[in-house]
Amino acid sequence: MTDRALSFDAVAGQYDAARPGYPPVLFDAVEELSGRSLRGSRVLDVGAGTGIATRLLRERGADVTAVEPGPGMAARLRRTLPGTPLVRALGDALPIADASVDLVTYAQSWHWTDPARSVPEALRVLRPGGALALWWNIADPAVPWVAAQERRLHLVAGAGAHSSEGRRAESPPDGLPRVRREMRWTRTVPLDTHLANLGSHSLFRVLGDDATAECLAGERAELLKVFPGGLVEETYVVELTVTLRPSVSSVVQGPSSRA
């Protein structure tokens, strides 16, 4: 799974330019469900990629440290957010001190972790009263053209590009206090941006250049039937899960503590 996650390095610029951000209502919900303001909070943004969520967290006043294993993604983040602390690491083994952050976030990246390791690691680095927030942009399958695209992509690669990467593979285990929320939002982008976004997903990174080019050409033709003006209205549902850190006595211990 790590190899597939690192495949994004080859398209770091494309990823940064074409991937959707997140609506303000998401960060409002993170604050509400975690019970703390982002402003002034110490946040660890794990699997930060090129810094799409990192930047938005900073704009809300958070003190953010980005965690990203991929050299290409990390290099892009350094260029776009030069003042942001960056740690090259995986969420399964965080080189961060115990009980040192208020919020651990995973934007589109929790499904690349091993929850047996990433859950204890998140709980280890969180202060009492801290929270683990996981979220994903999911292309809304209730929208007819999105559902039709999923069916076409399934024929090409055996799984939809939206669902294969978007939906949570695993959530924190039952027994920890957590809450979930879904928020719907849209953005309108040029067709080329939509196709670049689609082509940046891991499904296409393993499909190969020729098959990817053929598939995206087919998508261009199909989408021009729906959006003849060349502007695509993308509709997303943001799935958010916030897990609260339990009392000190009940925190699950990770493999080791780190300075």
Coordinates of C-alpha atoms in Angstrom, one line a residue:
M1 CA 0.0 0.0 0.0
T2 CA 2.9 2.4 0.7
D3 CA 4.2 1.9 -2.9
R4 CA 0.8 2.9 -4.3
A5 CA 0.6 5.9 -2.0
L6 CA 4.1 7.0 -3.1
S7 CA 3.0 6.7 -6.8
F8 CA 1.5 10.2 -6.4
D9 CA 5.1 11.6 -6.4
A10 CA 5.1 11.3 -10.2
V11 CA 2.2 13.7 -10.5
A12 CA 2.8 16.1 -7.6
G13 CA 2.3 19.2 -9.7
Q14 CA -0.8 17.8 -11.4
Y15 CA -2.2 16.8 -8.0
D16 CA -1.6 20.2 -6.5
A17 CA -3.2 22.1 -9.5
A18 CA -6.2 19.9 -10.1
R19 CA -7.3 18.3 -6.8
P20 CA -10.3 19.9 -5.1
G21 CA -9.8 21.7 -1.8
Y22 CA -12.3 21.6 1.1
P23 CA -15.2 23.9 1.9
P24 CA -15.2 26.2 5.0
V25 CA -18.1 24.2 6.5
L26 CA -15.7 21.3 6.9
F27 CA -13.4 23.2 9.2
D28 CA -16.4 24.6 11.1
A29 CA -17.4 21.0 11.7
V30 CA -13.9 20.0 12.8
E31 CA -14.0 22.8 15.4
E32 CA -17.5 22.0 16.6
L33 CA -17.0 18.2 16.9
S34 CA -13.5 18.4 18.4
G35 CA -14.6 21.1 20.9
R36 CA -11.7 23.5 20.1
S37 CA -10.9 26.4 17.8
L38 CA -8.3 25.8 15.1
R39 CA -6.8 29.2 15.8
G40 CA -3.8 28.7 18.0
S41 CA -4.1 24.9 18.0
R42 CA -1.1 22.8 17.3
V43 CA -2.1 20.5 14.3
L44 CA -0.3 17.6 12.8
D45 CA -1.5 17.1 9.2
V46 CA -0.5 13.6 8.2
G47 CA -0.2 12.5 4.6
A48 CA -0.2 16.2 3.8
G49 CA 0.7 15.6 0.1
T50 CA 1.3 19.0 -1.6
G51 CA -0.3 20.8 1.3
I52 CA -3.9 21.4 0.1
A53 CA -5.4 20.8 3.6
T54 CA -2.3 22.2 5.3
R55 CA -2.8 25.6 3.7
L56 CA -6.5 25.8 4.6
L57 CA -5.7 24.8 8.2
R58 CA -3.1 27.5 8.4
E59 CA -5.6 30.0 7.0
R60 CA -7.9 29.1 9.9
G61 CA -5.1 30.2 12.3
A62 CA -3.7 26.7 13.2
D63 CA 0.0 26.1 14.0
V64 CA 0.5 23.2 11.5
T65 CA 3.3 20.7 11.0
A66 CA 2.9 18.7 7.8
V67 CA 3.9 15.0 7.7
E68 CA 4.5 13.5 4.2
P69 CA 6.6 10.5 3.1
G70 CA 6.8 11.2 -0.6
P71 CA 9.8 13.2 -1.8
G72 CA 8.0 14.7 -4.8
M73 CA 5.0 15.7 -2.8
A74 CA 7.1 17.1 0.0
A75 CA 9.2 19.1 -2.4
R76 CA 6.0 20.7 -3.8
L77 CA 4.7 21.5 -0.3
R78 CA 8.0 23.2 0.6
R79 CA 7.7 25.4 -2.5
T80 CA 4.1 26.3 -1.9
L81 CA 4.2 26.6 1.9
P82 CA 7.8 27.5 2.6
G83 CA 7.2 28.5 6.2
T84 CA 5.4 25.3 7.2
P85 CA 7.4 22.8 9.3
L86 CA 7.6 19.5 7.3
V87 CA 8.4 16.0 8.6
R88 CA 9.2 13.2 6.2
A89 CA 7.4 10.2 7.9
L90 CA 4.4 7.9 7.8
G91 CA 1.4 8.0 10.1
D92 CA 2.3 4.5 11.3
A93 CA 5.5 5.8 13.0
L94 CA 5.3 9.5 13.9
P95 CA 8.6 11.1 15.0
I96 CA 6.7 13.4 17.3
A97 CA 6.8 13.8 21.1
D98 CA 4.1 12.2 23.2
A99 CA 1.0 14.4 24.1
S100 CA 2.4 17.4 22.1
V101 CA -0.4 18.3 19.6
D102 CA -4.1 19.3 19.9
L103 CA -5.3 17.8 16.6
V104 CA -4.1 15.1 14.2
T105 CA -5.7 15.4 10.7
Y106 CA -5.7 13.0 7.7
A107 CA -7.1 14.6 4.5
Q108 CA -7.6 11.9 1.9
S109 CA -4.8 9.8 3.5
W110 CA -6.0 7.6 6.3
H111 CA -6.7 4.6 4.0
W112 CA -2.9 4.5 3.3
T113 CA -2.1 3.6 6.9
D114 CA -2.2 0.5 9.0
P115 CA -4.8 1.3 11.6
A116 CA -3.2 -1.1 14.1
R117 CA -0.2 1.3 14.2
S118 CA -1.7 4.6 13.1
V119 CA -4.4 4.7 15.8
P120 CA -2.0 4.2 18.7
E121 CA 0.4 6.7 17.1
A122 CA -2.3 9.4 16.8
L123 CA -3.4 8.8 20.4
R124 CA 0.2 8.9 21.6
V125 CA 1.0 12.3 20.1
L126 CA -2.4 13.9 21.1
R127 CA -2.7 15.9 24.3
P128 CA -5.6 15.0 26.7
G129 CA -8.7 16.5 25.1
G130 CA -7.2 16.3 21.6
A131 CA -8.8 14.8 18.6
L132 CA -8.1 12.8 15.5
A133 CA -10.0 14.1 12.4
L134 CA -10.2 12.1 9.2
W135 CA -11.9 13.3 6.0
W136 CA -12.4 12.5 2.4
N137 CA -13.9 14.2 -0.6
I138 CA -16.2 11.7 -2.3
A139 CA -17.6 12.4 -5.8
D140 CA -21.3 12.2 -5.1
P141 CA -22.7 8.9 -6.7
A142 CA -26.2 10.3 -6.5
V143 CA -25.3 12.6 -9.4
P144 CA -26.2 10.8 -12.6
W145 CA -23.0 11.7 -14.6
V146 CA -20.8 10.7 -11.6
A147 CA -22.5 7.3 -11.4
A148 CA -22.1 6.8 -15.1
Q149 CA -18.4 7.7 -14.9
E150 CA -17.9 5.2 -12.1
R151 CA -19.5 2.5 -14.2
R152 CA -17.1 3.3 -17.1
L153 CA -14.1 3.3 -14.9
H154 CA -15.1 0.1 -13.3
L155 CA -15.0 -1.5 -16.8
V156 CA -11.5 -0.2 -17.4
A157 CA -9.8 -0.9 -14.0
G158 CA -12.1 -2.9 -11.9
A159 CA -12.9 0.0 -9.5
G160 CA -14.1 3.6 -9.7
A161 CA -11.4 6.2 -9.4
H162 CA -13.6 8.2 -7.0
S163 CA -14.6 5.3 -4.7
S164 CA -11.3 3.4 -4.7
E165 CA -9.4 6.3 -3.2
G166 CA -12.1 8.3 -1.5
R167 CA -14.0 6.1 0.9
R168 CA -12.5 5.2 4.2
A169 CA -10.9 1.8 4.2
E170 CA -11.0 1.6 8.0
S171 CA -12.0 4.0 10.8
P172 CA -10.7 4.1 14.3
P173 CA -11.9 1.1 16.3
D174 CA -15.2 1.0 18.1
G175 CA -14.9 1.9 21.7
L176 CA -13.3 5.3 21.2
P177 CA -15.6 8.3 21.4
R178 CA -16.2 9.5 17.8
V179 CA -18.7 11.4 15.7
R180 CA -19.3 11.5 12.0
R181 CA -20.7 14.2 9.6
E182 CA -21.2 14.5 5.9
M183 CA -21.3 17.8 4.0
R184 CA -22.2 18.3 0.3
W185 CA -20.4 20.9 -1.8
T186 CA -19.7 21.7 -5.5
R187 CA -17.0 23.3 -7.6
T188 CA -17.1 24.2 -11.3
V189 CA -13.9 23.6 -13.2
P190 CA -12.7 23.4 -16.8
L191 CA -12.9 20.0 -18.3
D192 CA -9.1 19.8 -18.5
T193 CA -8.9 20.4 -14.8
H194 CA -11.5 17.7 -14.1
L195 CA -9.5 15.2 -16.3
A196 CA -6.2 16.2 -14.6
N197 CA -7.9 15.6 -11.2
L198 CA -9.1 12.2 -12.3
G199 CA -5.7 11.3 -13.8
S200 CA -4.0 12.1 -10.6
H201 CA -5.8 9.3 -8.7
S202 CA -3.8 6.2 -7.7
L203 CA -5.9 4.0 -10.0
F204 CA -4.4 5.8 -13.0
R205 CA -0.9 5.8 -11.5
V206 CA -0.9 2.0 -11.7
L207 CA -2.9 1.6 -14.9
G208 CA -0.1 2.8 -17.2
D209 CA 0.4 5.8 -19.5
D210 CA -1.2 4.4 -22.6
A211 CA -4.3 3.0 -20.9
T212 CA -4.7 6.2 -18.9
A213 CA -4.5 8.3 -22.0
E214 CA -7.1 6.2 -23.8
C215 CA -9.4 6.2 -20.8
L216 CA -9.2 10.0 -20.3
A217 CA -9.8 10.6 -24.0
G218 CA -13.0 8.5 -23.6
E219 CA -14.0 10.5 -20.5
R220 CA -13.5 13.8 -22.4
A221 CA -15.9 12.7 -25.1
E222 CA -18.5 11.4 -22.7
L223 CA -18.4 14.5 -20.5
L224 CA -18.7 16.9 -23.4
K225 CA -22.1 15.3 -24.0
V226 CA -23.1 16.4 -20.4
F227 CA -21.1 19.7 -20.3
P228 CA -20.9 20.9 -23.9
G229 CA -19.6 24.3 -22.7
G230 CA -16.5 22.6 -21.3
L231 CA -17.1 23.5 -17.6
V232 CA -17.7 20.5 -15.3
E233 CA -19.8 20.9 -12.1
E234 CA -18.1 18.5 -9.6
T235 CA -20.3 17.5 -6.7
Y236 CA -18.6 16.1 -3.5
V237 CA -19.7 14.8 -0.2
V238 CA -17.1 15.4 2.5
E239 CA -17.1 12.5 4.9
L240 CA -15.6 13.6 8.3
T241 CA -14.9 11.4 11.3
V242 CA -13.6 13.0 14.6
T243 CA -12.3 10.7 17.3
L244 CA -11.7 12.2 20.8
R245 CA -8.6 11.2 22.8
P246 CA -9.7 9.2 25.8
S247 CA -8.3 9.7 29.3
V248 CA -4.6 9.3 29.9
S249 CA -5.1 5.9 31.7
S250 CA -6.9 4.4 28.7
V251 CA -4.7 5.6 25.8
V252 CA -3.5 2.8 23.6
Q253 CA 0.3 2.7 23.6
G254 CA 2.1 2.7 20.3
P255 CA 5.3 0.8 19.5
S256 CA 7.5 3.4 21.2
S257 CA 7.6 7.0 22.3
R258 CA 9.6 9.5 20.3
A259 CA 11.2 12.8 21.1

